[in-house]
Coordinates of C-alpha atoms in Angstrom, one line a residue:
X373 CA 110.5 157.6 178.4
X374 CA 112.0 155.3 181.1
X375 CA 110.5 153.3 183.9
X376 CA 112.6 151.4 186.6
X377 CA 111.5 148.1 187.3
X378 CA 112.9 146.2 190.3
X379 CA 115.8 148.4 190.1
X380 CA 116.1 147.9 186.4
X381 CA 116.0 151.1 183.7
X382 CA 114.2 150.8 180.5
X383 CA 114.0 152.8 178.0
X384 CA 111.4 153.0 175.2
X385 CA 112.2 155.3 171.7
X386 CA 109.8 155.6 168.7
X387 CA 111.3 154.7 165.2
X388 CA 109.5 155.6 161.7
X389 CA 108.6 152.4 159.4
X390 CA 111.6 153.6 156.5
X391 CA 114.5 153.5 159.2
X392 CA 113.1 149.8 160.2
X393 CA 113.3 148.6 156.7
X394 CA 116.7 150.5 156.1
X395 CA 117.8 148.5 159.4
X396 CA 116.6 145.0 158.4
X397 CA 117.3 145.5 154.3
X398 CA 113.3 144.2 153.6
X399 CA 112.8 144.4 149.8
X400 CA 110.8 147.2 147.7
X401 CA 109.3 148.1 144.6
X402 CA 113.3 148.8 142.9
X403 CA 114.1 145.6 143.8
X404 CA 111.4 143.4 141.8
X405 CA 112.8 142.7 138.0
X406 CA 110.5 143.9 135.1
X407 CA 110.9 142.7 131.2
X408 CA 112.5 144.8 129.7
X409 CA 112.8 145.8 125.5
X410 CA 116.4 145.8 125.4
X411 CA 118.5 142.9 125.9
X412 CA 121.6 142.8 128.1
X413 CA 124.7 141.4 126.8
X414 CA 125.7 139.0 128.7
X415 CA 129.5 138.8 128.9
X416 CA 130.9 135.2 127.7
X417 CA 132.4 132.8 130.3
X418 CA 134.7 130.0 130.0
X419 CA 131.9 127.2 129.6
X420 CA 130.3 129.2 126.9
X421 CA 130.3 128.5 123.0
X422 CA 130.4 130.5 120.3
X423 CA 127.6 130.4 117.6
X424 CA 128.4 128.0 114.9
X425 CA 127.4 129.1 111.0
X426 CA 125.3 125.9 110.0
X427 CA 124.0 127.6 107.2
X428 CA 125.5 125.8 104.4
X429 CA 123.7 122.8 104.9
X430 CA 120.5 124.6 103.8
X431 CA 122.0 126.0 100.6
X432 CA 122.6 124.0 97.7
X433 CA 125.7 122.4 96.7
X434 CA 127.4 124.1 93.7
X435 CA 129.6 122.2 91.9
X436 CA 133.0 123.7 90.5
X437 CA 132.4 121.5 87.3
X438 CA 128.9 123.4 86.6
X439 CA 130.4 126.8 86.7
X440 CA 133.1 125.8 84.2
X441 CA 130.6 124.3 82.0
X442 CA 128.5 127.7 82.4
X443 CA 131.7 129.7 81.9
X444 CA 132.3 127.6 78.7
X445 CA 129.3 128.0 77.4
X446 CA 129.7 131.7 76.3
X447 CA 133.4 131.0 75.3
X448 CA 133.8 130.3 72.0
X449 CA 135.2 126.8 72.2
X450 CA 131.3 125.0 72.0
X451 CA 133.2 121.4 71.6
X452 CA 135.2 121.2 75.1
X453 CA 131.9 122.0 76.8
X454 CA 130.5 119.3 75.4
X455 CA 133.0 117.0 76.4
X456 CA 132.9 118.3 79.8
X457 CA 129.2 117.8 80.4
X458 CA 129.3 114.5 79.1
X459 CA 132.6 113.8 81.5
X460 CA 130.2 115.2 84.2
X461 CA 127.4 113.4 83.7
X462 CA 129.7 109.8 83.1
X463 CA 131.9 110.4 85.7
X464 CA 129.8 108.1 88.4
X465 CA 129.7 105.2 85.6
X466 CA 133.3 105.5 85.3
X467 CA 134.3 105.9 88.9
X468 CA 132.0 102.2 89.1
X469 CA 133.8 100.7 86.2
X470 CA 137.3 101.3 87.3
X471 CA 136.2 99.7 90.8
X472 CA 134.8 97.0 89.0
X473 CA 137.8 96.4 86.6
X474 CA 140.3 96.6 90.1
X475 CA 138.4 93.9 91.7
X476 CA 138.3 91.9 88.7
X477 CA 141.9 92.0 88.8
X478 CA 141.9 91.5 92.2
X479 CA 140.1 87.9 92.0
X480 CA 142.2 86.6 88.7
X481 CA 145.4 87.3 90.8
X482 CA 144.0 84.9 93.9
X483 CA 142.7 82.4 91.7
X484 CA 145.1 79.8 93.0
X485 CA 147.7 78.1 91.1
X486 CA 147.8 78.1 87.3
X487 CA 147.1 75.1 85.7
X488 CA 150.1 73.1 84.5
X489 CA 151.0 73.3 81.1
X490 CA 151.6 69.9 79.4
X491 CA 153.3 71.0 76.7
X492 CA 155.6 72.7 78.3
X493 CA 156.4 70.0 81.1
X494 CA 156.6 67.6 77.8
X495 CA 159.1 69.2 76.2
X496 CA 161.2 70.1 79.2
X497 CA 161.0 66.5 80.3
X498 CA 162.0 65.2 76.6
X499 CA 165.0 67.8 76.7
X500 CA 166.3 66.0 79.8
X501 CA 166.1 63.1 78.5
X502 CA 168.0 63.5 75.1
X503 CA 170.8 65.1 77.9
X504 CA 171.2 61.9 79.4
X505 CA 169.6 63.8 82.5
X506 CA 166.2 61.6 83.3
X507 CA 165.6 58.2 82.3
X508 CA 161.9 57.3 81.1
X509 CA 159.6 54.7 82.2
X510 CA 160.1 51.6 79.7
X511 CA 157.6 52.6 77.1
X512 CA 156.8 55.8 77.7
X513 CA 158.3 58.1 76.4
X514 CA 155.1 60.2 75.3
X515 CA 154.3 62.6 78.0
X516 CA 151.0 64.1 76.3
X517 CA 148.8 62.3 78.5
X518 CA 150.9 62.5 81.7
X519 CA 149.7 64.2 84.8
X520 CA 151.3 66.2 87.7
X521 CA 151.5 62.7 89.8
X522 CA 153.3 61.4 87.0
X523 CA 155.8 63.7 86.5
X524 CA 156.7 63.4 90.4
X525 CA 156.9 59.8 90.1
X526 CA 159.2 59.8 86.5
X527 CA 161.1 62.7 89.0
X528 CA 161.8 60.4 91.9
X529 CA 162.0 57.1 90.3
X530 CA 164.8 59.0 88.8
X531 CA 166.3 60.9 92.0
X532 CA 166.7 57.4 93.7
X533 CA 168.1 55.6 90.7
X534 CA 171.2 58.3 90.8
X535 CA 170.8 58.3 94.5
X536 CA 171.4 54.5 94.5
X537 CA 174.4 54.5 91.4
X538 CA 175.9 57.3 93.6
X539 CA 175.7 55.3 96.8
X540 CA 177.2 52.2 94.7
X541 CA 180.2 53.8 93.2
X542 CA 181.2 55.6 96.4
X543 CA 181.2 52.1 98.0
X544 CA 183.7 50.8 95.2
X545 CA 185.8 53.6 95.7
X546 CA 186.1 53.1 99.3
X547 CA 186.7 49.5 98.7
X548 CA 189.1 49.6 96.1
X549 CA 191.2 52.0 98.1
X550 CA 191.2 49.5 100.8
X551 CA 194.7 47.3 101.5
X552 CA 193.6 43.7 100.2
X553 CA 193.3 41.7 103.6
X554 CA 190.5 44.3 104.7
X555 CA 189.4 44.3 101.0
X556 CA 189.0 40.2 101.4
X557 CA 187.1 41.1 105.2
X558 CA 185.0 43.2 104.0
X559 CA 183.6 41.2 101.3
X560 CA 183.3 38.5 103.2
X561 CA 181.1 40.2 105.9
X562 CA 178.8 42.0 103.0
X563 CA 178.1 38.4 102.3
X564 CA 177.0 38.0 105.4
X565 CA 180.0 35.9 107.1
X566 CA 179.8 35.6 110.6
X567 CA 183.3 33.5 111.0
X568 CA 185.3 36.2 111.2
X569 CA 188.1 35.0 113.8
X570 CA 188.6 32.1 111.2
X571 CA 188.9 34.8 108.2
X572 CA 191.2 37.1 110.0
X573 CA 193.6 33.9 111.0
X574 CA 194.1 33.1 107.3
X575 CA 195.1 36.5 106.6
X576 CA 197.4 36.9 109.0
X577 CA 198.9 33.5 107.7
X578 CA 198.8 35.1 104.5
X579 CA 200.6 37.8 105.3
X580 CA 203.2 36.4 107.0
X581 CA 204.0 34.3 104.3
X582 CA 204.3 36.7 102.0
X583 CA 206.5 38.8 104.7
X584 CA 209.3 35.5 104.7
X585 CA 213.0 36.7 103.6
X586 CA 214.4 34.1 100.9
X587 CA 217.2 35.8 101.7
X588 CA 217.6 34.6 105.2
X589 CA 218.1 30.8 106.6
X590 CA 215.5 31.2 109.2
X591 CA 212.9 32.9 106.0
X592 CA 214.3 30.1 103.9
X593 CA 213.4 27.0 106.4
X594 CA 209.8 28.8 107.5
X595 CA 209.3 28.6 104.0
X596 CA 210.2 25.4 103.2
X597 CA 207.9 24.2 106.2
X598 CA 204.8 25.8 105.4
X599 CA 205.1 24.5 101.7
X600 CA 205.8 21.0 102.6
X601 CA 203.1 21.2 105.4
X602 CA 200.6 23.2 102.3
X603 CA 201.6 20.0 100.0
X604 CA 200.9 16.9 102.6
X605 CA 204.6 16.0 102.4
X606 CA 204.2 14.1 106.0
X607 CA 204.7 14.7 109.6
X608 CA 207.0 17.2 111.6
X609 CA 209.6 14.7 111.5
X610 CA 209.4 13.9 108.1
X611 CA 209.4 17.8 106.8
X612 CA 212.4 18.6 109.3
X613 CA 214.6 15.5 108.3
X614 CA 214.0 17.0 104.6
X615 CA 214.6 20.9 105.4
X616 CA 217.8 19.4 107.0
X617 CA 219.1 17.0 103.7
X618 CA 218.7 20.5 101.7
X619 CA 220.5 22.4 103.8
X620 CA 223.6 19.6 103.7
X621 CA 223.7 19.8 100.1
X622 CA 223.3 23.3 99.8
X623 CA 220.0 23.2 97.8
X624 CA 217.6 24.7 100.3
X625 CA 218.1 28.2 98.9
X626 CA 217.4 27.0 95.3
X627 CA 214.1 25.5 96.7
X628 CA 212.7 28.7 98.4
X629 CA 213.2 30.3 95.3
X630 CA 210.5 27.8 93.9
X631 CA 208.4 27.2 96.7
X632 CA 207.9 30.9 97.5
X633 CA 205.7 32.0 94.5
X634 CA 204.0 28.2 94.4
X635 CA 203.4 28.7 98.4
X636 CA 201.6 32.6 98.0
X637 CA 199.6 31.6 95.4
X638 CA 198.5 28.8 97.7
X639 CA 197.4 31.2 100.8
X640 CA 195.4 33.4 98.0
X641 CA 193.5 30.6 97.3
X642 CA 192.7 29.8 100.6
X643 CA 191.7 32.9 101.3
X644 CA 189.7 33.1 98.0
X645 CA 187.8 29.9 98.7
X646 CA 187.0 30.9 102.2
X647 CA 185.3 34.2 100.4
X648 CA 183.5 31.5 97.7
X649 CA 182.0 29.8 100.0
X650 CA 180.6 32.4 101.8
X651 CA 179.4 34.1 98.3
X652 CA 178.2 30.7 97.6
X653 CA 175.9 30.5 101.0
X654 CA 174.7 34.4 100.5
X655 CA 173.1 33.3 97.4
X656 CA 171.4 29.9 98.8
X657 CA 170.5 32.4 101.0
X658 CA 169.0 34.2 98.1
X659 CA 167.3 32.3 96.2
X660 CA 165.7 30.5 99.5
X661 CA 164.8 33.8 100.0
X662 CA 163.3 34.4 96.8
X663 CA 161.1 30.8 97.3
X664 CA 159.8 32.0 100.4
X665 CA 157.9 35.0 98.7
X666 CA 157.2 33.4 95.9
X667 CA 155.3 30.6 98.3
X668 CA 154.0 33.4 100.1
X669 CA 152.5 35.0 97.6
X670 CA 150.9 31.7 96.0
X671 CA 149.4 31.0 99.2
X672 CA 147.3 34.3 99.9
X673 CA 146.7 35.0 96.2
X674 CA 143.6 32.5 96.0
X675 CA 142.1 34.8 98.9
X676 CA 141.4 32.4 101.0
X677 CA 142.7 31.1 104.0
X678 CA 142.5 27.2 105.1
X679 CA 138.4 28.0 104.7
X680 CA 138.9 31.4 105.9
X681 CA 137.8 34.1 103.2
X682 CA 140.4 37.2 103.0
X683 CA 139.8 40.3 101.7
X684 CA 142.8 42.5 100.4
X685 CA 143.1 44.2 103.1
X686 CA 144.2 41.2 105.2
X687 CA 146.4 39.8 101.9
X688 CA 148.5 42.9 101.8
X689 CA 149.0 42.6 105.8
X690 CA 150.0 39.0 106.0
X691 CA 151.8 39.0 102.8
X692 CA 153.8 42.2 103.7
X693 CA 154.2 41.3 107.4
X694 CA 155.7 37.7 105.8
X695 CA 158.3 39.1 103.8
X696 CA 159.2 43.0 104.5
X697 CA 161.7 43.0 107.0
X698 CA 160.3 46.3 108.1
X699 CA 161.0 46.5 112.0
X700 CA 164.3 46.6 114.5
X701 CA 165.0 43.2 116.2
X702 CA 166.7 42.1 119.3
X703 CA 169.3 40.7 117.7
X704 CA 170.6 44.2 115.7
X705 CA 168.9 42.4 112.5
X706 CA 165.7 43.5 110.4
X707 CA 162.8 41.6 110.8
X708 CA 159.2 41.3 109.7
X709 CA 156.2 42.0 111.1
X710 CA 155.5 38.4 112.7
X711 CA 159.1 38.0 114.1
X712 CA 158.3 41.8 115.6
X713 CA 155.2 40.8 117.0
X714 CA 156.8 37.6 119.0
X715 CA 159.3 39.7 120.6
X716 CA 156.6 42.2 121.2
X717 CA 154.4 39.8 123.0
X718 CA 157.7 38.1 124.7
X719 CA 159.6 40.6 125.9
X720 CA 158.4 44.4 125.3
X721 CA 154.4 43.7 125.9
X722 CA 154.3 40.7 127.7
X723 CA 151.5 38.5 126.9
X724 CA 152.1 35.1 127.8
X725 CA 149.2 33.4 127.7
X726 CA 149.1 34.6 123.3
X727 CA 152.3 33.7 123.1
X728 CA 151.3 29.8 124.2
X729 CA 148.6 30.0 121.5
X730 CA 150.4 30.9 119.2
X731 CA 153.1 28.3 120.1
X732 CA 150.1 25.7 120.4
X733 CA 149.1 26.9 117.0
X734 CA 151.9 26.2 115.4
X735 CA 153.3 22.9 117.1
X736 CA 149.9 21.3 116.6
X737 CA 148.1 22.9 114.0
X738 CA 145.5 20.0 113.8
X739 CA 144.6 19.3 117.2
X740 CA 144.7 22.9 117.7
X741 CA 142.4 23.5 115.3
X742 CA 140.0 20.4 116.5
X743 CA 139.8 22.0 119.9
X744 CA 138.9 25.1 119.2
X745 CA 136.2 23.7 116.9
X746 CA 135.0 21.4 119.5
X747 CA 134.2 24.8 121.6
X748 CA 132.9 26.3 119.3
X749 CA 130.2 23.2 118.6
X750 CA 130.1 22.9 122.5
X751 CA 129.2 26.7 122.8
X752 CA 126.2 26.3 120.2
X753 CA 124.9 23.4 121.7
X754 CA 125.0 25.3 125.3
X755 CA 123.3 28.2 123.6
X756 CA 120.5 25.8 121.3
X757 CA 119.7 24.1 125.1
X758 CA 119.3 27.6 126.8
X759 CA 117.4 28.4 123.8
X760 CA 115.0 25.2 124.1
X761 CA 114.5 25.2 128.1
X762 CA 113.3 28.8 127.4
X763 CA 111.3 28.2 124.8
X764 CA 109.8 24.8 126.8
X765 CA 109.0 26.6 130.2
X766 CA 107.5 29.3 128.2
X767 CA 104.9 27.2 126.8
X768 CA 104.7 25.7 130.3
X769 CA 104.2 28.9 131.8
X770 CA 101.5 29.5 129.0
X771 CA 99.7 26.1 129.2
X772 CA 99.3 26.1 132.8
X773 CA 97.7 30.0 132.4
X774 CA 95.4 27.7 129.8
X775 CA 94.4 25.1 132.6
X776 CA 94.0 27.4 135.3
X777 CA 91.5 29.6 132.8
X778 CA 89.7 26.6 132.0
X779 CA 89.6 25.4 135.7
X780 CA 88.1 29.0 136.1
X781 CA 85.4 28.6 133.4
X782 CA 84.8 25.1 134.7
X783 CA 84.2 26.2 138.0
X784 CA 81.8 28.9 137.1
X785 CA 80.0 26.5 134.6
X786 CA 79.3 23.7 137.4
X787 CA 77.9 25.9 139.9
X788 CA 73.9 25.3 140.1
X789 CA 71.0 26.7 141.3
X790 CA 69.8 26.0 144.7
X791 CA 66.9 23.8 144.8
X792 CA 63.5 24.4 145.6
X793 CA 62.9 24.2 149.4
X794 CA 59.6 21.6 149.8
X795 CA 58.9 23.4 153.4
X796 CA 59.0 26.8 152.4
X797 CA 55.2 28.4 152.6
X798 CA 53.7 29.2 149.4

């Protein structure tokens, strides 16, 4: 059928219902899923996982051991089943023993460090000895009772005695190896000489002397001269006028000949009394030395102090800071611990003002002494007066609270009834 409509055709057809659903696809009764009996196998993918058998961990264990012992059991051999049931049933006990016995071992081989064995130490240390290689303490030579510190003491008392022979005999070497004028020098300056310009003049005079030719006239009068000067034979003049009578009558050489042993003899000694007398101050040195510690010691041993009480702490400070010449010095030298402490204090730390104490100290100990008493006394006295003029305005302070209370009660005692009016109606 067709209409026109303002020049427009239409047309209208009729469709059935099954060619509509066949044009827009709508769903029927094929397409709506049912349950079904059978199930479809679903084909595996990549994420999927295969069924794992679990089943053994409901079944129980079986143990290889069991079997063997069931398998024995019909055998013929009764005995080794035996053995292997009770290996079975012990095998936990043993398995607990054996970890036990390795951790025992375990803990004895980190115990620490043995404990030392006396008898042996005791007879090594006696075998050393009868080698003439250790040297005992004077009586001891028992080493039963002797402990580990002992031993390292014996041991180093014993290192630094060879240490110090060692150190001695090389010194003697090296000296006796030495020509004799440095072998004269350096004696001199182990003894502490300082003179040294005078020492090295007499050696060189020595060793000229001992360098003269007899042999030559000019040897022969040098000679001559320094024996006649060594002798006191008399002035220039005098020794000349003689060296020149020799030489007229031909005796000068004859007198060389005597005068040169007599005149080397007479250097040595000068040099050898040069070296006495410095071996002779080394050991004033010494023995002043010596006093001083001895006084030293007398003077701190009694513990006390010009009144002051000293423990022994303080003794062994002041006694050792006295007379160990434990620290460097400005002057090259070794000194102790109050010569270390002035330098300290003058130079290094500079404290001035401890310095002039200590110098006050020790210029005038008395008045010193006096002064800083007097300040002391002077500082008590300031404290007992603070102490008093405290203790007087407090009761000040307190007695005038007691008069004003007592005004108070005074005032409220004295007040007194009014009285009676005469003119007042009844």
């Amino acid at each position: 059928m067709s209409e026109t409509i303002n020049n427009l055709e239409t047309e209208v057809q009729k469709v059935s219902i099954e060619e509509l659903d066949n044009l827009l696809g709508m769903p029927g009764a094929e397409s709506v899923m049912t349950p079904s009996d059978k199930k479809e196998e679903s084909k595996p993918t990549f994420f999927s996982k295969d069924s794992v058998d679990m089943s053994f961990v409901d079944e129980p264990e079986v143990e290889e051991k069991e079997e063997i012992i069931d398998e024995l059991d019909s055998s013929e051999e009764p005995d080794l089943s035996e053995e292997l049931k009770v290996e079975v049933k012990n095998e936990k006990v043993e398995i607990d023993d054996i970890i036990n016995e390795v951790e025992t071992e375990d803990s004895e081989s980190n115990a620490g460090r043995p404990k030392l064995d006396k008898e042996g130490m005791s007879q090594l240390t006696k075998e050393l000895i009868s080698e003439g290689l250790l040297t005992p303490f004077e009586g001891e030579e028992d080493f039963k009772d002797y402990t580990l510190n002992d031993y390292k003491e014996l041991f180093n008392a014993n290192f630094n005695q060879k240490a110090g022979e060692f150190d001695k005999r090389a010194k003697h070497e090296f000296f006796s190896n030495l020509p004799h004028e440095l072998q004269y020098a350096a004696k001199y300056i182990s003894d502490g000489g300082t003179d040294l310009k005078g020492l090295f003049s007499v050696l060189a005079k020595n060793q000229t002397v001992k360098e003269l030719d007899i042999s030559t006239e000019k040897g022969q009068e040098s000679i001559a001269r320094n024996y006649l000067e060594a002798t006191n034979f008399g002035d220039e003049e005098d020794i000349q006028e003689q060296i020149e009578e020799w030489k007229d009558l031909g005796k000068l050489e004859d007198k060389v000949g005597k005068f040169k042993p007599k005149l080397d003899k007479m250097q040595e000694s000068i040099v050898q009394k040069q070296l006495m007398e410095q071996e002779k101050i080394k050991k004033e040195q010494e023995n002043a030395s010596q006093m001083y510690i001895e006084s030293v010691y007398s003077t701190l041993s009694p513990g006390e102090l010009n009144g002051v009480k000293l423990d022994q702490k303080m003794q062994n400070l002041l006694y050792t800071g006295l007379v160990q010449p434990n620290y460097p010095s400005i002057s090259g030298k070794p000194t102790n611990l109050f010569g270390h402490l002035i330098e300290k204090y003058q130079f290094v730390e500079p404290n001035h003002g401890l310095i002039a104490e200590a110098l006050w100290l020790l210029a005038d100990p008395k008045g010193y002494r006096e002064k800083i008493s007097s300040v002391a006394k002077n500082t008590h006295v300031e404290d007992t007066v603070k102490k008093l003029k405290t203790e007087q305005s407090n009761r000040i302070s307190s007695s005038g609270a007691d008069v004003n209370a007592k005004a108070s009660q005074t005032s409220k005692r004295g007040l007194q009834k009014p009285s009676k009016n005469f003119f007042k109606r009844k």
